CSV table of C-alpha atoms in Angstrom, one decimal:
chain,number,residue,atom,x,y,z
W,142,MET,CA,13.5,-27.3,1.1
W,143,GLU,CA,11.5,-24.4,2.8
W,144,LYS,CA,12.1,-20.8,1.5
W,145,THR,CA,10.7,-18.3,2.4
W,146,ASN,CA,8.2,-15.2,1.3
W,147,THR,CA,9.3,-11.5,-0.9
W,148,ASP,CA,6.6,-10.7,-1.4
W,149,GLU,CA,5.5,-9.0,1.0
W,150,LEU,CA,6.6,-5.3,1.7
W,151,PRO,CA,8.8,-5.2,-1.6
W,152,LEU,CA,11.2,-2.7,-2.1
W,153,ALA,CA,11.1,0.4,-5.0
W,154,MET,CA,12.4,-0.8,-7.9
W,155,ASN,CA,12.5,-0.9,-12.0
W,156,SER,CA,11.3,-3.8,-13.3
W,157,THR,CA,12.2,-3.3,-16.9
W,158,GLU,CA,16.3,-3.8,-15.5
W,159,LYS,CA,17.4,-7.1,-14.9
W,160,GLN,CA,20.1,-6.1,-11.5
W,161,GLU,CA,23.0,-8.6,-11.1
W,162,THR,CA,23.1,-11.8,-9.2
W,163,VAL,CA,25.5,-11.5,-6.2
W,164,CYS,CA,26.9,-14.7,-4.4
W,165,ILE,CA,26.2,-14.8,-0.4
W,166,PHE,CA,28.6,-17.0,1.6
W,167,GLY,CA,26.2,-19.2,4.7
W,168,THR,CA,23.3,-19.3,5.4
W,169,GLY,CA,22.7,-18.3,8.3
W,170,ASP,CA,20.3,-15.8,9.4
W,171,PHE,CA,21.7,-12.6,8.1
W,172,GLY,CA,23.4,-14.6,4.7
W,173,ARG,CA,19.2,-15.2,4.8
W,174,SER,CA,18.6,-11.8,6.1
W,175,LEU,CA,20.6,-9.8,3.7
W,176,GLY,CA,19.8,-12.1,0.6
W,177,PHE,CA,15.6,-11.7,1.2
W,178,LYS,CA,16.0,-7.5,1.1
W,179,MET,CA,17.6,-7.8,-2.2
W,180,LEU,CA,14.9,-9.6,-3.8
W,181,GLN,CA,13.3,-7.1,-2.6
W,182,CYS,CA,15.7,-5.0,-4.3
W,183,GLY,CA,15.3,-7.0,-7.8
W,184,TYR,CA,18.7,-8.3,-7.9
W,185,SER,CA,19.3,-12.2,-8.3
W,186,VAL,CA,20.9,-13.5,-5.3
W,187,VAL,CA,23.1,-17.2,-5.2
W,188,PHE,CA,23.8,-18.8,-1.7
W,189,GLY,CA,27.1,-20.9,-1.6
W,190,SER,CA,26.8,-23.9,1.1
W,191,ARG,CA,29.1,-26.6,2.5
W,192,ASN,CA,25.5,-28.4,1.9
W,193,PRO,CA,23.4,-27.1,-0.2
W,194,GLN,CA,20.9,-29.9,0.3
W,195,MET,CA,20.6,-29.6,3.7
W,196,SER,CA,20.1,-26.3,3.8
W,197,SER,CA,16.2,-24.1,4.9
W,198,LEU,CA,14.7,-20.8,5.5
W,199,LEU,CA,16.2,-20.1,2.0
W,200,PRO,CA,13.9,-17.1,0.6
W,201,ASN,CA,11.8,-18.0,-2.1
W,202,GLY,CA,13.6,-17.1,-5.5
W,203,ALA,CA,17.5,-18.1,-4.0
W,204,ASP,CA,19.0,-20.6,-5.4
W,205,VAL,CA,21.5,-22.4,-3.2
W,206,LEU,CA,25.2,-24.3,-4.6
W,207,SER,CA,28.3,-25.0,-3.7
W,208,TYR,CA,30.9,-22.5,-2.7
W,209,PRO,CA,32.6,-23.1,-5.9
W,210,GLU,CA,29.8,-23.4,-8.6
W,211,ALA,CA,28.2,-20.5,-6.7
W,212,ALA,CA,31.5,-18.5,-6.6
W,213,LYS,CA,31.0,-18.5,-10.7
W,214,LYS,CA,28.1,-16.7,-10.5
W,215,SER,CA,28.9,-14.0,-9.4
W,216,ASP,CA,32.3,-11.4,-9.5
W,217,ILE,CA,30.5,-10.7,-5.7
W,218,ILE,CA,30.9,-12.6,-3.2
W,219,ILE,CA,29.6,-11.5,0.6
W,220,MET,CA,30.9,-13.1,3.2
W,221,ALA,CA,27.9,-13.9,5.9
W,222,ILE,CA,30.6,-17.2,7.1
W,223,HIS,CA,32.8,-16.6,10.5
W,224,ARG,CA,36.1,-16.6,11.2
W,225,GLU,CA,37.0,-19.7,12.6
W,226,HIS,CA,35.0,-21.4,8.6
W,227,TYR,CA,37.5,-19.3,6.5
W,228,ASP,CA,40.0,-22.4,5.8
W,229,PHE,CA,38.1,-23.3,2.6
W,230,LEU,CA,39.0,-20.5,0.8
W,231,THR,CA,42.2,-21.5,-0.3
W,232,GLU,CA,40.7,-24.5,-1.5
W,233,LEU,CA,38.5,-21.2,-3.7
W,234,THR,CA,41.7,-19.1,-5.2
W,235,GLU,CA,42.4,-19.1,-8.6
W,236,VAL,CA,37.5,-18.9,-8.3
W,237,LEU,CA,38.7,-16.3,-6.4
W,238,ASN,CA,40.8,-14.5,-8.1
W,239,GLY,CA,39.7,-10.7,-9.4
W,240,LYS,CA,36.3,-11.0,-7.7
W,241,ILE,CA,35.1,-8.4,-4.1
W,242,LEU,CA,34.4,-10.1,-1.3
W,243,VAL,CA,32.4,-8.1,1.6
W,244,ASP,CA,33.3,-9.6,4.5
W,245,ILE,CA,31.0,-8.5,6.4
W,246,SER,CA,32.4,-10.2,9.8
W,247,ASN,CA,32.8,-8.9,13.4
W,248,ASN,CA,34.9,-10.2,16.0
W,249,LEU,CA,33.5,-10.8,20.0
W,250,LYS,CA,36.1,-9.6,21.8
W,251,ILE,CA,38.0,-6.6,20.9
W,252,ASN,CA,42.0,-7.3,19.9
W,253,GLN,CA,41.2,-10.9,19.7
W,254,TYR,CA,42.7,-11.2,17.0
W,255,PRO,CA,46.0,-9.4,16.5
W,256,GLN,CA,44.7,-8.8,12.4
W,257,SER,CA,40.7,-8.2,11.3
W,258,ASN,CA,39.6,-10.1,9.5
W,259,ALA,CA,39.5,-8.7,6.2
W,260,GLU,CA,43.8,-9.1,6.6
W,261,TYR,CA,43.2,-12.0,7.8
W,262,LEU,CA,40.7,-12.8,4.7
W,263,ALA,CA,42.9,-11.0,1.9
W,264,GLN,CA,46.2,-13.1,2.8
W,265,LEU,CA,44.1,-16.1,2.6
W,266,VAL,CA,43.1,-15.2,-0.6
W,267,PRO,CA,45.5,-12.4,-2.0
W,268,GLY,CA,44.0,-12.3,-5.6
W,269,ALA,CA,40.2,-11.1,-4.9
W,270,HIS,CA,39.5,-7.2,-2.9
W,271,VAL,CA,38.1,-7.6,0.3
W,272,VAL,CA,36.0,-4.9,1.5
W,273,LYS,CA,34.8,-3.8,4.5
W,274,ALA,CA,30.6,-3.9,5.0
W,275,PHE,CA,27.4,-3.9,7.5
W,276,ASN,CA,29.0,-4.2,10.2
W,277,THR,CA,26.7,-2.4,12.2
W,278,VAL,CA,23.4,-4.5,10.9
W,279,SER,CA,21.9,-6.9,12.6
W,280,ALA,CA,20.4,-9.9,11.0
W,281,TRP,CA,17.6,-8.4,13.1
W,282,ALA,CA,16.7,-5.0,11.9
W,283,LEU,CA,17.7,-6.5,8.1
W,284,GLN,CA,14.4,-8.6,8.9
W,285,SER,CA,11.7,-6.4,11.0
W,286,GLY,CA,12.3,-3.5,8.8
W,287,ALA,CA,12.7,0.0,8.8
W,288,LEU,CA,10.4,0.9,11.7
W,289,ASP,CA,10.6,5.2,11.0
W,290,ALA,CA,9.1,6.6,7.8
W,291,SER,CA,12.1,5.3,6.3
W,292,ARG,CA,10.7,2.8,4.4
W,293,GLN,CA,11.1,2.7,0.6
W,294,ALA,CA,7.4,2.1,-1.0
W,295,LEU,CA,6.9,0.2,-4.7
W,296,LEU,CA,7.1,2.3,-7.4
W,297,LYS,CA,3.9,2.5,-9.0
W,298,LYS,CA,3.4,4.9,-11.5
W,299,GLU,CA,-0.3,6.0,-12.2
W,300,ASP,CA,-2.2,8.1,-15.2
W,301,PRO,CA,-2.3,11.1,-14.1
W,302,PHE,CA,-6.3,11.2,-15.7
W,303,SER,CA,-7.2,7.9,-14.8
W,304,THR,CA,-10.9,7.3,-14.1
W,305,SER,CA,-10.8,5.6,-10.9
W,306,SER,CA,-8.3,7.5,-9.3
W,307,ALA,CA,-7.5,11.8,-10.1
W,308,TRP,CA,-10.7,11.4,-10.6
W,309,LEU,CA,-13.2,10.0,-7.8
W,310,SER,CA,-10.9,11.5,-5.2
W,311,ASP,CA,-11.0,14.7,-7.3
W,312,SER,CA,-15.2,14.2,-7.6
W,313,TYR,CA,-15.7,13.4,-3.6
W,314,VAL,CA,-12.8,16.0,-3.1
W,315,ALA,CA,-15.6,18.8,-4.9
W,316,LEU,CA,-18.9,17.1,-3.7
W,317,GLY,CA,-18.4,17.1,0.3
W,318,ILE,CA,-17.4,21.0,-0.5
W,319,LEU,CA,-20.6,22.1,-2.4
W,320,GLY,CA,-22.6,19.9,0.7
W,321,PHE,CA,-20.9,21.5,3.8
W,322,PHE,CA,-21.9,25.1,2.1
W,323,LEU,CA,-25.1,24.9,1.3
W,324,PHE,CA,-25.5,22.8,5.0
W,325,VAL,CA,-24.4,25.6,6.2
W,326,LEU,CA,-26.3,28.3,3.8
W,327,LEU,CA,-28.9,26.5,5.1
W,328,GLY,CA,-28.7,27.1,8.6
W,329,ILE,CA,-27.0,30.1,8.3
W,330,THR,CA,-31.2,30.3,6.8
W,331,SER,CA,-33.3,28.5,9.6
W,332,LEU,CA,-32.3,30.7,12.2
W,333,PRO,CA,-34.7,33.7,13.0
W,334,SER,CA,-33.1,36.5,12.9
W,335,VAL,CA,-32.8,35.7,9.5
W,336,SER,CA,-35.9,34.0,8.4
W,337,ASN,CA,-37.8,37.1,8.9
W,338,ALA,CA,-36.0,39.3,7.0
W,339,VAL,CA,-36.9,36.9,3.6
W,340,ASN,CA,-40.2,36.7,2.3
W,341,TRP,CA,-41.9,33.5,2.5
W,342,ARG,CA,-41.2,32.5,-1.9
W,343,GLU,CA,-37.4,33.2,-0.7
W,344,PHE,CA,-37.1,31.5,2.5
W,345,ARG,CA,-39.6,28.1,0.7
W,346,PHE,CA,-36.8,28.4,-2.3
W,347,VAL,CA,-33.5,28.3,0.4
W,348,GLN,CA,-35.9,25.7,2.6
W,349,SER,CA,-37.3,23.2,0.0
W,350,LYS,CA,-34.6,23.6,-3.3
W,351,LEU,CA,-31.9,23.4,-2.3
W,352,GLY,CA,-32.0,21.9,0.4
W,353,TYR,CA,-33.4,18.8,-2.3
W,354,LEU,CA,-29.7,19.6,-3.7
W,355,THR,CA,-28.0,19.7,-0.6
W,356,LEU,CA,-29.2,15.8,-0.2
W,357,ILE,CA,-28.4,15.1,-4.1
W,358,LEU,CA,-24.5,16.8,-3.3
W,359,CYS,CA,-23.7,15.0,0.0
W,360,THR,CA,-25.5,11.8,-1.5
W,361,ALA,CA,-23.1,11.6,-5.1
W,362,HIS,CA,-20.3,12.7,-2.3
W,363,THR,CA,-21.3,9.5,-0.3
W,364,LEU,CA,-21.6,7.3,-3.1
W,365,VAL,CA,-18.1,8.2,-4.5
W,366,TYR,CA,-16.1,7.5,-1.3
W,367,GLY,CA,-17.2,3.9,-2.0
W,368,GLY,CA,-16.5,3.8,-5.1
W,369,LYS,CA,-16.2,0.5,-6.7
W,370,ARG,CA,-16.1,-0.6,-4.0
W,371,PHE,CA,-19.6,0.0,-3.1
W,372,LEU,CA,-20.8,-3.3,-4.4
W,373,SER,CA,-17.3,-4.8,-3.2
W,374,PRO,CA,-18.7,-8.2,-1.3
W,375,SER,CA,-15.1,-8.6,-0.9
W,376,ILE,CA,-15.1,-5.4,1.9
W,377,LEU,CA,-18.2,-7.1,4.1
W,378,ARG,CA,-17.2,-8.4,6.7
W,379,TRP,CA,-19.1,-10.9,8.4
W,380,CYS,CA,-21.8,-10.5,6.1
W,381,LEU,CA,-22.0,-6.9,7.5
W,382,PRO,CA,-21.7,-3.8,5.3
W,383,ALA,CA,-20.3,-0.8,5.7
W,384,ALA,CA,-21.3,2.0,7.0
W,385,TYR,CA,-21.8,4.4,4.6
W,386,ILE,CA,-23.4,2.3,2.4
W,387,LEU,CA,-26.2,2.0,4.9
W,388,ALA,CA,-25.6,5.9,6.0
W,389,LEU,CA,-27.4,6.2,2.3
W,390,ILE,CA,-30.5,4.2,2.8
W,391,ILE,CA,-32.5,7.0,4.2
W,392,PRO,CA,-31.0,9.8,1.7
W,393,CYS,CA,-31.2,7.8,-1.4
W,394,THR,CA,-35.3,6.3,-0.2
W,395,VAL,CA,-36.5,10.3,-0.4
W,396,LEU,CA,-34.4,11.3,-3.3
W,397,VAL,CA,-36.2,8.3,-5.2
W,398,ILE,CA,-39.3,9.1,-3.5
W,399,LYS,CA,-38.3,12.7,-4.4
W,400,PHE,CA,-38.2,12.1,-8.1
W,401,ILE,CA,-41.3,9.8,-8.7
W,402,LEU,CA,-43.6,12.8,-7.2
W,403,ILE,CA,-41.1,15.6,-9.4
W,404,LEU,CA,-43.6,13.5,-12.4
W,405,PRO,CA,-45.3,15.8,-14.6
W,406,CYS,CA,-48.7,13.2,-13.6
W,407,VAL,CA,-48.3,13.1,-10.6
W,408,ASP,CA,-47.0,16.6,-9.6
W,409,LYS,CA,-50.2,17.7,-11.8
W,410,THR,CA,-52.6,16.0,-10.1
W,411,LEU,CA,-50.5,17.2,-6.4
W,412,THR,CA,-50.9,21.3,-7.6
W,413,ARG,CA,-54.4,21.0,-8.7
W,414,ILE,CA,-55.3,19.2,-5.1
W,415,ARG,CA,-53.1,22.6,-3.3
W,416,GLN,CA,-54.7,24.8,-5.1
W,417,GLY,CA,-58.6,22.7,-3.8
W,418,TRP,CA,-59.4,20.0,-6.4
W,419,GLU,CA,-62.0,17.7,-5.1
W,420,ARG,CA,-63.4,14.9,-7.2
W,421,ASN,CA,-66.8,15.3,-8.6
W,422,SER,CA,-68.7,13.1,-5.9
W,423,SER,CA,-72.8,12.9,-4.3
W,424,TYR,CA,-72.2,16.2,-2.8
W,425,SER,CA,-70.3,18.5,-5.2
């Protein structure tokens, strides 16, 4: 017996509270679609069918039983069958006594019968409470879901101090803002009208020290953007790295070389060379 998957697009629900069981008479399009949505909301669903062994395409997690067995499982029974097949309910009068029958049927024509389907159902099962519902909802709408922004999402509580969510997102935004600010400052300093107004030491400080600081902030901004996905093979499509990984090659190379150059043993030698130091040679 084939069953469809109910794991996709779950609706908001509280997993700590177990919902009651709902019985659906009928395994047609509307019955299956309604059962699918109820399972997503956390309800336990049982289907009633004339041939339980022949029923197929039912949602995963729902049981299918005969009409009497299914009716005993729940106090709420949704009648997802046509009026022409209501006659079998007379045999279930005792089982349906005191239960709530939800009539979802619509006639094909206006004034097709002298009485409404709900009135006819109430006459067949006088001991049950008959109500109307879902008369303006189609099976297609239940299967396809909402086409607007009103779709509910699974409620997921996150720790506001979680280092994998809040800290990374805040750091990503903060590094981006600081890096952009320093980029603007470097651009303004490069203007001839501004560069001519400062001395060489000030200009060198802005272009060198702040320049490397800007490079570090922007590189860190991109690293934080990748987060845990940075070295995850699952995000590499066609064995190619993401664009932000390729963008880090040059700045990371520059920072590594700069780190080597500022080491005391290397920086001291370079400083002496800038000051005119030369190795001893035969042409002293």
